[in-house]
PDB file of C-alpha atoms and ligand atoms in Angstrom:
ATOM      1  CA  MET A   1     -58.707 174.528 -87.949  1.00  0.00           C
ATOM      2  CA  GLU A   2     -55.044 174.929 -88.669  1.00  0.00           C
ATOM      3  CA  ALA A   3     -52.513 172.196 -89.337  1.00  0.00           C
ATOM      4  CA  ILE A   4     -48.849 172.483 -88.355  1.00  0.00           C
ATOM      5  CA  ILE A   5     -46.272 170.106 -89.719  1.00  0.00           C
ATOM      6  CA  ARG A   6     -43.089 169.503 -87.706  1.00  0.00           C
ATOM      7  CA  PRO A   7     -40.110 167.495 -88.996  1.00  0.00           C
ATOM      8  CA  ASN A   8     -40.439 164.589 -86.545  1.00  0.00           C
ATOM      9  CA  LYS A   9     -42.423 163.280 -83.611  1.00  0.00           C
ATOM     10  CA  GLU A  10     -40.125 164.852 -81.033  1.00  0.00           C
ATOM     11  CA  SER A  11     -40.520 168.365 -82.497  1.00  0.00           C
ATOM     12  CA  ALA A  12     -44.273 167.844 -82.917  1.00  0.00           C
ATOM     13  CA  ALA A  13     -44.613 166.864 -79.239  1.00  0.00           C
ATOM     14  CA  HIS A  14     -42.302 169.741 -78.285  1.00  0.00           C
ATOM     15  CA  LEU A  15     -44.597 172.260 -79.925  1.00  0.00           C
ATOM     16  CA  VAL A  16     -47.634 170.858 -78.114  1.00  0.00           C
ATOM     17  CA  GLY A  17     -45.728 170.991 -74.829  1.00  0.00           C
ATOM     18  CA  GLN A  18     -44.790 174.610 -75.500  1.00  0.00           C
ATOM     19  CA  ILE A  19     -48.380 175.563 -76.247  1.00  0.00           C
ATOM     20  CA  ILE A  20     -49.593 173.931 -73.017  1.00  0.00           C
ATOM     21  CA  ALA A  21     -46.823 175.591 -70.983  1.00  0.00           C
ATOM     22  CA  GLY A  22     -47.598 178.946 -72.551  1.00  0.00           C
ATOM     23  CA  GLU A  23     -51.302 178.678 -71.735  1.00  0.00           C
ATOM     24  CA  LEU A  24     -50.521 177.635 -68.166  1.00  0.00           C
ATOM     25  CA  ARG A  25     -48.115 180.542 -67.630  1.00  0.00           C
ATOM     26  CA  ARG A  26     -50.726 182.953 -68.909  1.00  0.00           C
ATOM     27  CA  ASN A  27     -53.418 181.385 -66.714  1.00  0.00           C
ATOM     28  CA  PRO A  28     -52.109 179.455 -63.678  1.00  0.00           C
ATOM     29  CA  SER A  29     -55.667 178.212 -62.900  1.00  0.00           C
ATOM     30  CA  LEU A  30     -55.966 176.654 -66.360  1.00  0.00           C
ATOM     31  CA  VAL A  31     -58.583 173.937 -66.812  1.00  0.00           C
ATOM     32  CA  LEU A  32     -56.613 171.485 -68.880  1.00  0.00           C
ATOM     33  CA  GLY A  33     -58.184 168.557 -70.804  1.00  0.00           C
ATOM     34  CA  LEU A  34     -55.854 165.581 -71.174  1.00  0.00           C
ATOM     35  CA  ALA A  35     -55.481 162.421 -73.230  1.00  0.00           C
ATOM     36  CA  THR A  36     -53.584 159.173 -72.715  1.00  0.00           C
ATOM     37  CA  GLY A  37     -51.873 156.943 -75.262  1.00  0.00           C
ATOM     38  CA  ARG A  38     -48.470 156.438 -76.854  1.00  0.00           C
ATOM     39  CA  THR A  39     -48.474 159.809 -78.620  1.00  0.00           C
ATOM     40  CA  MET A  40     -48.932 161.719 -75.372  1.00  0.00           C
ATOM     41  CA  GLU A  41     -46.054 160.110 -73.463  1.00  0.00           C
ATOM     42  CA  GLU A  42     -43.518 162.484 -75.006  1.00  0.00           C
ATOM     43  CA  VAL A  43     -45.693 165.522 -74.206  1.00  0.00           C
ATOM     44  CA  TYR A  44     -45.888 164.515 -70.531  1.00  0.00           C
ATOM     45  CA  ARG A  45     -42.132 163.919 -70.426  1.00  0.00           C
ATOM     46  CA  LEU A  46     -41.578 167.466 -71.745  1.00  0.00           C
ATOM     47  CA  LEU A  47     -44.054 168.995 -69.263  1.00  0.00           C
ATOM     48  CA  VAL A  48     -42.399 167.170 -66.350  1.00  0.00           C
ATOM     49  CA  ASN A  49     -39.014 168.530 -67.531  1.00  0.00           C
ATOM     50  CA  ALA A  50     -40.440 172.027 -67.792  1.00  0.00           C
ATOM     51  CA  HIS A  51     -41.775 171.675 -64.224  1.00  0.00           C
ATOM     52  CA  ARG A  52     -38.385 170.494 -62.932  1.00  0.00           C
ATOM     53  CA  GLU A  53     -36.106 172.764 -64.907  1.00  0.00           C
ATOM     54  CA  LYS A  54     -38.194 175.821 -65.698  1.00  0.00           C
ATOM     55  CA  LYS A  55     -40.438 175.841 -62.623  1.00  0.00           C
ATOM     56  CA  LEU A  56     -43.620 175.328 -64.658  1.00  0.00           C
ATOM     57  CA  ASP A  57     -46.209 175.513 -61.876  1.00  0.00           C
ATOM     58  CA  PHE A  58     -49.261 173.199 -61.870  1.00  0.00           C
ATOM     59  CA  SER A  59     -50.367 173.982 -58.311  1.00  0.00           C
ATOM     60  CA  LEU A  60     -53.560 175.777 -59.362  1.00  0.00           C
ATOM     61  CA  CYS A  61     -54.188 173.818 -62.568  1.00  0.00           C
ATOM     62  CA  ARG A  62     -57.286 171.608 -62.803  1.00  0.00           C
ATOM     63  CA  THR A  63     -57.315 168.634 -65.200  1.00  0.00           C
ATOM     64  CA  PHE A  64     -60.015 166.523 -66.864  1.00  0.00           C
ATOM     65  CA  ASN A  65     -59.100 163.421 -68.815  1.00  0.00           C
ATOM     66  CA  LEU A  66     -61.062 162.428 -71.864  1.00  0.00           C
ATOM     67  CA  ASP A  67     -61.821 158.841 -70.985  1.00  0.00           C
ATOM     68  CA  GLU A  68     -61.473 155.744 -68.830  1.00  0.00           C
ATOM     69  CA  TYR A  69     -62.126 152.054 -69.380  1.00  0.00           C
ATOM     70  CA  VAL A  70     -65.251 150.601 -67.762  1.00  0.00           C
ATOM     71  CA  GLY A  71     -64.401 147.996 -65.145  1.00  0.00           C
ATOM     72  CA  LEU A  72     -60.770 148.877 -64.407  1.00  0.00           C
ATOM     73  CA  PRO A  73     -59.783 150.165 -60.948  1.00  0.00           C
ATOM     74  CA  PRO A  74     -57.195 152.976 -60.687  1.00  0.00           C
ATOM     75  CA  SER A  75     -54.689 150.426 -59.336  1.00  0.00           C
ATOM     76  CA  ASP A  76     -54.838 148.454 -62.613  1.00  0.00           C
ATOM     77  CA  PRO A  77     -51.761 149.304 -64.707  1.00  0.00           C
ATOM     78  CA  HIS A  78     -54.013 149.374 -67.836  1.00  0.00           C
ATOM     79  CA  SER A  79     -56.377 152.010 -66.403  1.00  0.00           C
ATOM     80  CA  TYR A  80     -55.987 155.528 -67.660  1.00  0.00           C
ATOM     81  CA  ARG A  81     -55.864 156.824 -64.041  1.00  0.00           C
ATOM     82  CA  TYR A  82     -52.794 154.651 -63.533  1.00  0.00           C
ATOM     83  CA  PHE A  83     -51.252 155.871 -66.819  1.00  0.00           C
ATOM     84  CA  MET A  84     -51.798 159.513 -65.818  1.00  0.00           C
ATOM     85  CA  ASN A  85     -50.337 159.018 -62.309  1.00  0.00           C
ATOM     86  CA  GLU A  86     -47.300 157.278 -63.762  1.00  0.00           C
ATOM     87  CA  HIS A  87     -46.565 159.646 -66.643  1.00  0.00           C
ATOM     88  CA  PHE A  88     -47.643 162.966 -65.263  1.00  0.00           C
ATOM     89  CA  PHE A  89     -49.652 163.530 -62.077  1.00  0.00           C
ATOM     90  CA  SER A  90     -47.080 162.104 -59.641  1.00  0.00           C
ATOM     91  CA  ARG A  91     -44.227 163.942 -61.353  1.00  0.00           C
ATOM     92  CA  VAL A  92     -45.476 167.537 -61.204  1.00  0.00           C
ATOM     93  CA  ASN A  93     -47.017 169.655 -58.456  1.00  0.00           C
ATOM     94  CA  LEU A  94     -50.637 169.044 -59.422  1.00  0.00           C
ATOM     95  CA  ASP A  95     -52.981 168.774 -56.434  1.00  0.00           C
ATOM     96  CA  PRO A  96     -54.378 165.215 -56.764  1.00  0.00           C
ATOM     97  CA  GLY A  97     -57.763 166.633 -55.799  1.00  0.00           C
ATOM     98  CA  ASN A  98     -57.649 168.793 -58.947  1.00  0.00           C
ATOM     99  CA  THR A  99     -57.179 165.824 -61.312  1.00  0.00           C
ATOM    100  CA  HIS A 100     -60.308 164.231 -62.759  1.00  0.00           C
ATOM    101  CA  LEU A 101     -60.973 161.099 -64.769  1.00  0.00           C
ATOM    102  CA  PRO A 102     -64.301 159.340 -65.148  1.00  0.00           C
ATOM    103  CA  ASN A 103     -64.740 156.457 -62.673  1.00  0.00           C
ATOM    104  CA  GLY A 104     -65.009 153.285 -64.720  1.00  0.00           C
ATOM    105  CA  LEU A 105     -66.081 151.378 -61.610  1.00  0.00           C
ATOM    106  CA  ALA A 106     -69.056 153.630 -60.731  1.00  0.00           C
ATOM    107  CA  PRO A 107     -72.111 151.584 -59.786  1.00  0.00           C
ATOM    108  CA  ASN A 108     -74.297 153.848 -61.932  1.00  0.00           C
ATOM    109  CA  LEU A 109     -72.335 154.690 -65.062  1.00  0.00           C
ATOM    110  CA  ASP A 110     -74.934 157.046 -66.498  1.00  0.00           C
ATOM    111  CA  ALA A 111     -74.952 159.051 -63.258  1.00  0.00           C
ATOM    112  CA  GLU A 112     -71.147 159.107 -63.337  1.00  0.00           C
ATOM    113  CA  CYS A 113     -71.218 160.515 -66.870  1.00  0.00           C
ATOM    114  CA  ARG A 114     -73.714 163.236 -65.937  1.00  0.00           C
ATOM    115  CA  ASP A 115     -71.626 164.042 -62.856  1.00  0.00           C
ATOM    116  CA  TYR A 116     -68.439 164.373 -64.960  1.00  0.00           C
ATOM    117  CA  GLU A 117     -70.159 166.918 -67.224  1.00  0.00           C
ATOM    118  CA  GLU A 118     -71.311 168.788 -64.094  1.00  0.00           C
ATOM    119  CA  LYS A 119     -67.768 168.854 -62.676  1.00  0.00           C
ATOM    120  CA  ILE A 120     -66.435 170.313 -65.902  1.00  0.00           C
ATOM    121  CA  LYS A 121     -69.153 172.963 -65.818  1.00  0.00           C
ATOM    122  CA  ARG A 122     -68.488 173.822 -62.168  1.00  0.00           C
ATOM    123  CA  CYS A 123     -64.826 174.451 -63.075  1.00  0.00           C
ATOM    124  CA  GLY A 124     -65.993 176.941 -65.754  1.00  0.00           C
ATOM    125  CA  GLY A 125     -65.386 174.639 -68.739  1.00  0.00           C
ATOM    126  CA  ILE A 126     -62.156 173.345 -70.267  1.00  0.00           C
ATOM    127  CA  ASP A 127     -59.727 176.008 -71.426  1.00  0.00           C
ATOM    128  CA  LEU A 128     -57.412 173.802 -73.475  1.00  0.00           C
ATOM    129  CA  GLN A 129     -58.113 170.212 -74.524  1.00  0.00           C
ATOM    130  CA  VAL A 130     -55.248 168.021 -75.736  1.00  0.00           C
ATOM    131  CA  LEU A 131     -56.282 165.220 -78.093  1.00  0.00           C
ATOM    132  CA  GLY A 132     -54.799 162.208 -79.847  1.00  0.00           C
ATOM    133  CA  ILE A 133     -56.507 160.430 -82.709  1.00  0.00           C
ATOM    134  CA  GLY A 134     -57.186 156.725 -83.091  1.00  0.00           C
ATOM    135  CA  LYS A 135     -56.971 154.766 -86.291  1.00  0.00           C
ATOM    136  CA  ALA A 136     -60.765 154.606 -86.260  1.00  0.00           C
ATOM    137  CA  GLY A 137     -60.758 158.418 -86.374  1.00  0.00           C
ATOM    138  CA  HIS A 138     -61.865 158.750 -82.768  1.00  0.00           C
ATOM    139  CA  ILE A 139     -61.112 161.593 -80.385  1.00  0.00           C
ATOM    140  CA  GLY A 140     -61.495 160.338 -76.849  1.00  0.00           C
ATOM    141  CA  PHE A 141     -63.331 157.093 -77.359  1.00  0.00           C
ATOM    142  CA  ASN A 142     -65.860 158.583 -79.722  1.00  0.00           C
ATOM    143  CA  GLU A 143     -66.003 155.622 -82.035  1.00  0.00           C
ATOM    144  CA  PRO A 144     -67.488 155.724 -85.560  1.00  0.00           C
ATOM    145  CA  LEU A 145     -71.067 156.986 -85.644  1.00  0.00           C
ATOM    146  CA  SER A 146     -70.672 158.923 -82.394  1.00  0.00           C
ATOM    147  CA  ALA A 147     -73.177 161.811 -82.474  1.00  0.00           C
ATOM    148  CA  LEU A 148     -71.336 165.038 -83.214  1.00  0.00           C
ATOM    149  CA  LEU A 149     -73.228 166.684 -80.345  1.00  0.00           C
ATOM    150  CA  SER A 150     -72.732 163.803 -77.893  1.00  0.00           C
ATOM    151  CA  ARG A 151     -71.917 164.353 -74.217  1.00  0.00           C
ATOM    152  CA  THR A 152     -69.948 162.198 -71.758  1.00  0.00           C
ATOM    153  CA  ARG A 153     -71.336 158.671 -71.924  1.00  0.00           C
ATOM    154  CA  VAL A 154     -70.420 154.978 -72.125  1.00  0.00           C
ATOM    155  CA  LYS A 155     -69.296 153.777 -75.591  1.00  0.00           C
ATOM    156  CA  ALA A 156     -68.546 150.311 -76.929  1.00  0.00           C
ATOM    157  CA  LEU A 157     -65.071 150.250 -78.485  1.00  0.00           C
ATOM    158  CA  SER A 158     -64.834 149.507 -82.204  1.00  0.00           C
ATOM    159  CA  PRO A 159     -62.850 146.481 -83.404  1.00  0.00           C
ATOM    160  CA  ILE A 160     -60.195 148.848 -84.869  1.00  0.00           C
ATOM    161  CA  THR A 161     -59.722 150.493 -81.443  1.00  0.00           C
ATOM    162  CA  VAL A 162     -59.641 147.139 -79.626  1.00  0.00           C
ATOM    163  CA  GLU A 163     -56.908 146.043 -82.062  1.00  0.00           C
ATOM    164  CA  GLN A 164     -55.022 149.360 -81.663  1.00  0.00           C
ATOM    165  CA  ASN A 165     -54.864 148.916 -77.839  1.00  0.00           C
ATOM    166  CA  ALA A 166     -54.472 145.106 -77.800  1.00  0.00           C
ATOM    167  CA  GLU A 167     -50.677 145.166 -77.287  1.00  0.00           C
ATOM    168  CA  PHE A 168     -51.075 146.941 -73.940  1.00  0.00           C
ATOM    169  CA  PHE A 169     -53.362 144.163 -72.645  1.00  0.00           C
ATOM    170  CA  GLY A 170     -51.500 141.173 -74.078  1.00  0.00           C
ATOM    171  CA  GLY A 171     -54.119 140.470 -76.727  1.00  0.00           C
ATOM    172  CA  ALA A 172     -57.421 141.813 -78.114  1.00  0.00           C
ATOM    173  CA  ALA A 173     -59.466 139.392 -75.974  1.00  0.00           C
ATOM    174  CA  ARG A 174     -58.326 141.188 -72.809  1.00  0.00           C
ATOM    175  CA  VAL A 175     -59.160 144.727 -73.908  1.00  0.00           C
ATOM    176  CA  PRO A 176     -62.233 146.067 -72.051  1.00  0.00           C
ATOM    177  CA  ARG A 177     -65.170 146.386 -74.416  1.00  0.00           C
ATOM    178  CA  ARG A 178     -66.510 149.686 -73.086  1.00  0.00           C
ATOM    179  CA  ALA A 179     -65.244 153.033 -71.883  1.00  0.00           C
ATOM    180  CA  ILE A 180     -66.615 156.259 -70.480  1.00  0.00           C
ATOM    181  CA  THR A 181     -65.677 159.116 -72.791  1.00  0.00           C
ATOM    182  CA  MET A 182     -66.297 162.796 -73.074  1.00  0.00           C
ATOM    183  CA  GLY A 183     -68.621 163.325 -76.015  1.00  0.00           C
ATOM    184  CA  VAL A 184     -67.777 165.060 -79.260  1.00  0.00           C
ATOM    185  CA  GLY A 185     -70.055 167.912 -78.121  1.00  0.00           C
ATOM    186  CA  THR A 186     -68.193 168.087 -74.805  1.00  0.00           C
ATOM    187  CA  ILE A 187     -64.901 168.417 -76.712  1.00  0.00           C
ATOM    188  CA  LEU A 188     -66.317 171.043 -79.037  1.00  0.00           C
ATOM    189  CA  ASP A 189     -67.281 173.152 -76.003  1.00  0.00           C
ATOM    190  CA  CYS A 190     -63.615 173.421 -74.925  1.00  0.00           C
ATOM    191  CA  ARG A 191     -62.195 176.860 -75.585  1.00  0.00           C
ATOM    192  CA  ARG A 192     -59.123 175.600 -77.421  1.00  0.00           C
ATOM    193  CA  CYS A 193     -58.222 172.164 -78.863  1.00  0.00           C
ATOM    194  CA  ILE A 194     -54.864 170.767 -79.904  1.00  0.00           C
ATOM    195  CA  LEU A 195     -54.665 167.422 -81.628  1.00  0.00           C
ATOM    196  CA  LEU A 196     -51.289 165.697 -81.874  1.00  0.00           C
ATOM    197  CA  ALA A 197     -50.676 162.815 -84.274  1.00  0.00           C
ATOM    198  CA  THR A 198     -47.388 161.226 -85.307  1.00  0.00           C
ATOM    199  CA  GLY A 199     -46.205 158.341 -87.460  1.00  0.00           C
ATOM    200  CA  THR A 200     -47.254 156.856 -90.804  1.00  0.00           C
ATOM    201  CA  SER A 201     -49.985 154.757 -89.182  1.00  0.00           C
ATOM    202  CA  LYS A 202     -51.941 158.005 -88.580  1.00  0.00           C
ATOM    203  CA  ALA A 203     -51.423 159.513 -92.057  1.00  0.00           C
ATOM    204  CA  GLU A 204     -54.620 158.259 -93.619  1.00  0.00           C
ATOM    205  CA  VAL A 205     -56.891 159.162 -90.746  1.00  0.00           C
ATOM    206  CA  ILE A 206     -55.259 162.615 -90.389  1.00  0.00           C
ATOM    207  CA  ALA A 207     -55.919 163.362 -94.050  1.00  0.00           C
ATOM    208  CA  LYS A 208     -59.569 162.433 -93.504  1.00  0.00           C
ATOM    209  CA  ALA A 209     -59.863 164.369 -90.268  1.00  0.00           C
ATOM    210  CA  VAL A 210     -58.314 167.571 -91.638  1.00  0.00           C
ATOM    211  CA  GLU A 211     -59.357 167.597 -95.274  1.00  0.00           C
ATOM    212  CA  GLY A 212     -62.266 165.183 -95.508  1.00  0.00           C
ATOM    213  CA  PRO A 213     -65.966 165.918 -95.159  1.00  0.00           C
ATOM    214  CA  ILE A 214     -67.434 166.195 -91.666  1.00  0.00           C
ATOM    215  CA  THR A 215     -68.882 162.842 -90.724  1.00  0.00           C
ATOM    216  CA  SER A 216     -69.809 160.981 -87.539  1.00  0.00           C
ATOM    217  CA  MET A 217     -67.901 158.011 -88.994  1.00  0.00           C
ATOM    218  CA  ILE A 218     -64.693 159.933 -88.125  1.00  0.00           C
ATOM    219  CA  SER A 219     -65.410 161.930 -84.976  1.00  0.00           C
ATOM    220  CA  ALA A 220     -62.187 163.966 -85.361  1.00  0.00           C
ATOM    221  CA  THR A 221     -63.709 165.658 -88.427  1.00  0.00           C
ATOM    222  CA  ALA A 222     -66.036 167.509 -86.024  1.00  0.00           C
ATOM    223  CA  LEU A 223     -62.991 169.582 -85.002  1.00  0.00           C
ATOM    224  CA  GLN A 224     -63.342 171.377 -88.350  1.00  0.00           C
ATOM    225  CA  LEU A 225     -66.343 173.093 -86.652  1.00  0.00           C
ATOM    226  CA  HIS A 226     -64.252 174.258 -83.670  1.00  0.00           C
ATOM    227  CA  PRO A 227     -63.325 177.952 -83.677  1.00  0.00           C
ATOM    228  CA  ARG A 228     -59.814 177.347 -82.296  1.00  0.00           C
ATOM    229  CA  CYS A 229     -58.338 173.951 -83.114  1.00  0.00           C
ATOM    230  CA  THR A 230     -54.723 173.281 -83.990  1.00  0.00           C
ATOM    231  CA  VAL A 231     -53.650 169.952 -85.427  1.00  0.00           C
ATOM    232  CA  VAL A 232     -49.934 169.269 -84.901  1.00  0.00           C
ATOM    233  CA  VAL A 233     -48.410 166.442 -86.960  1.00  0.00           C
ATOM    234  CA  ASP A 234     -44.969 165.178 -87.890  1.00  0.00           C
ATOM    235  CA  GLU A 235     -43.930 164.672 -91.525  1.00  0.00           C
ATOM    236  CA  GLU A 236     -44.992 161.024 -91.431  1.00  0.00           C
ATOM    237  CA  ALA A 237     -48.502 161.727 -90.192  1.00  0.00           C
ATOM    238  CA  ALA A 238     -48.708 164.613 -92.714  1.00  0.00           C
ATOM    239  CA  SER A 239     -47.694 162.444 -95.641  1.00  0.00           C
ATOM    240  CA  LYS A 240     -51.249 162.083 -97.068  1.00  0.00           C
ATOM    241  CA  LEU A 241     -52.336 165.710 -96.653  1.00  0.00           C
ATOM    242  CA  GLN A 242     -53.178 167.311-100.009  1.00  0.00           C
ATOM    243  CA  ALA A 243     -52.472 170.906 -98.957  1.00  0.00           C
ATOM    244  CA  ALA A 244     -49.342 170.372 -96.869  1.00  0.00           C
ATOM    245  CA  ASP A 245     -47.461 173.224 -98.590  1.00  0.00           C
ATOM    246  CA  TYR A 246     -50.288 175.603 -97.722  1.00  0.00           C
ATOM    247  CA  TYR A 247     -50.127 174.606 -94.029  1.00  0.00           C
ATOM    248  CA  ARG A 248     -46.353 175.133 -94.022  1.00  0.00           C
ATOM    249  CA  TRP A 249     -46.825 178.575 -95.573  1.00  0.00           C
ATOM    250  CA  ILE A 250     -49.341 179.571 -92.892  1.00  0.00           C
ATOM    251  CA  PHE A 251     -47.017 178.435 -90.108  1.00  0.00           C
ATOM    252  CA  GLU A 252     -44.145 180.455 -91.600  1.00  0.00           C
ATOM    253  CA  ASN A 253     -46.252 183.607 -92.101  1.00  0.00           C
ATOM    254  CA  GLU A 254     -48.748 183.688 -89.247  1.00  0.00           C
ATOM    255  CA  PRO A 255     -47.478 186.044 -86.495  1.00  0.00           C
ATOM    256  CA  GLU A 256     -49.109 183.866 -83.787  1.00  0.00           C
ATOM    257  CA  TRP A 257     -46.546 181.133 -84.535  1.00  0.00           C
ATOM    258  CA  GLU A 258     -43.466 183.374 -84.619  1.00  0.00           C
ATOM    259  CA  GLU A 259     -42.306 182.418 -81.089  1.00  0.00           C
ATOM    260  CA  PHE A 260     -42.602 178.706 -81.996  1.00  0.00           C
ATOM    261  CA  ARG A 261     -40.746 178.743 -85.333  1.00  0.00           C
TER     262      ARG A 261
HETATM  263  C1  F6R B 301     -56.853 158.327 -74.998  1.00  0.00           C
HETATM  264  C2  F6R B 301     -57.668 158.782 -76.111  1.00  0.00           C
HETATM  265  C3  F6R B 301     -57.482 158.256 -77.460  1.00  0.00           C
HETATM  266  C4  F6R B 301     -56.060 158.310 -77.966  1.00  0.00           C
HETATM  267  C5  F6R B 301     -55.914 157.729 -79.368  1.00  0.00           C
HETATM  268  C6  F6R B 301     -54.482 157.723 -79.851  1.00  0.00           C
HETATM  269  O1  F6R B 301     -57.159 158.994 -73.805  1.00  0.00           O
HETATM  270  O2  F6R B 301     -58.510 159.614 -75.877  1.00  0.00           O
HETATM  271  O3  F6R B 301     -58.329 158.977 -78.327  1.00  0.00           O
HETATM  272  O4  F6R B 301     -55.606 159.643 -77.946  1.00  0.00           O
HETATM  273  O5  F6R B 301     -56.445 156.460 -79.425  1.00  0.00           O
HETATM  274  O6  F6R B 301     -53.776 156.800 -79.111  1.00  0.00           O
HETATM  275  P1  F6R B 301     -52.193 156.574 -79.379  1.00  0.00           P
HETATM  276  O7  F6R B 301     -51.544 157.825 -78.998  1.00  0.00           O
HETATM  277  O8  F6R B 301     -51.829 155.439 -78.458  1.00  0.00           O
HETATM  278  O9  F6R B 301     -52.066 156.243 -80.808  1.00  0.00           O
END
């Protein structure tokens, strides 16, 4: 794992956008794993701009989102399919048939989860997975105690996650109680992972995810096992990292990051 600290949330999102754009330019048929949430909005805005102004081409790109609420149709403004259409899919030249999210309305949810794993496999696996992190330490909706080798399945949302997302639904009581999510094991299979976190509200959980012991209580700690995972944070989210100076030193000295400095 490596951690990169940028001065603010805009520059942190900018770096993630640049990494995604670079991977897509190198491999136009990229299989791109996506996340929703507040943190990602800026990344999608930057990718849409790159498409419009720098001709970033998504025509051959395939996408797989991490998760979807159980029980919400794509037409529901709270569904993740709706979020993705609004913020990204409808604004770039992605083929809608190449965009995938789990179907939270599937009559057989277990079969839907197995099918989602199969679809990822048929595409050759995910090349680059973009991740946010929840206050409960989740990646996707892998809530505390998620098995570190879990696959796509239905998970009950933890009270912390329900609270985190309550404002979108006009109160905790309206937040769906379950979601389909890629498993921690599914995420660990992706060839490259980038986790983006910004703001002081994420500082504590980022310190645990990056520097704490690996535990299923904080599924993001499993990323320490991944051979190619980059955590990008702003100064606020980095404020509780013990070894921040070391991470800065690596970013300044590692040739891989030269083009991004
Ligand atoms: C969403 C997802 C979640 C979010 C996380 C952070 O698809 O997988 O893990 O990335 O809850 O959400 P925000 O960015 O709203 O703080």
